[in-house]
Coordinates of C-alpha atoms in Angstrom, one line a residue:
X228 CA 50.2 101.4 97.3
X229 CA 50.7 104.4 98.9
X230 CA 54.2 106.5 98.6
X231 CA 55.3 106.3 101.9
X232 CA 55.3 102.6 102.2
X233 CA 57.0 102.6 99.4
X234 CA 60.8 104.0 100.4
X235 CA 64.0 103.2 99.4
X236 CA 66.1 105.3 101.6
X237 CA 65.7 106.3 105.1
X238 CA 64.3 109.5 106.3
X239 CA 67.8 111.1 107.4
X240 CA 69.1 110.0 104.1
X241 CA 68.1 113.0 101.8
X242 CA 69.8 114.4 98.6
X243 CA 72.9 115.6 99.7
X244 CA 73.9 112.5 101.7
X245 CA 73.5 110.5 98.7
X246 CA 75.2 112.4 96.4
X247 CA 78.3 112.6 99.1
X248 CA 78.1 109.1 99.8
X249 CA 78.4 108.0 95.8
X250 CA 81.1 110.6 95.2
X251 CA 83.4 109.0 97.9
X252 CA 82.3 105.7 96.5
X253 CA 83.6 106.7 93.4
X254 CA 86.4 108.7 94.6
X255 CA 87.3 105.6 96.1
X256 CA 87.2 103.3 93.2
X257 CA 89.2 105.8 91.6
X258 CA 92.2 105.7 93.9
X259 CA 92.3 101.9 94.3
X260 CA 91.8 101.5 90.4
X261 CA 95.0 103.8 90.2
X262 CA 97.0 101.9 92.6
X263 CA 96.3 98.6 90.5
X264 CA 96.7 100.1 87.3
X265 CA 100.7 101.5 88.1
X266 CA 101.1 97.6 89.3
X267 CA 100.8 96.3 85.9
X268 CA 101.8 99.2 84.2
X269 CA 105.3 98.0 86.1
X270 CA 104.6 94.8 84.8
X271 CA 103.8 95.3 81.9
X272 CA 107.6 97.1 81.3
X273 CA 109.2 94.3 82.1
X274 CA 109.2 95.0 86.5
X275 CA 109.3 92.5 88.5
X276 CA 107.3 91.9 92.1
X277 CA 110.1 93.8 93.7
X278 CA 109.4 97.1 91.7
X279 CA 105.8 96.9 92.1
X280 CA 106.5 97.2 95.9
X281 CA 108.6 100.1 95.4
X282 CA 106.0 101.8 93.4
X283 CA 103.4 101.0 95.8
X284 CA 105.8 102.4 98.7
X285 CA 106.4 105.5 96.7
X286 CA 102.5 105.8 96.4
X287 CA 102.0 105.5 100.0
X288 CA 104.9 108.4 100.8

């Protein structure tokens, strides 16, 4: 089967849009991991739901 039936991406889609597209994938996952993580981090201290609002607010400021 030749190559160019064969394609996994589009044409406009070359190296450097990838590679952008996964880092802001990841740098995504990143920032959302982060935001759960200080929510039972609270929790796990002994925080209640009230506290992990404030942390979130304080996140979003």
């Amino acid at each position: 089967m030749p190559t160019s039936a064969v394609r996994r991406r589009p044409a406009w889609a070359g190296r450097n849009y990838t590679l952008l597209t996964a880092s802001a994938v990841v740098t995504n996952l990143g920032s959302h991991g982060a935001l759960i993580a200080a929510a039972f981090a609270v929790l796990g201290a002994g925080g209640d739901g009230g506290d992990v609002g404030l942390v979130a607010a304080a996140r979003t400021l």
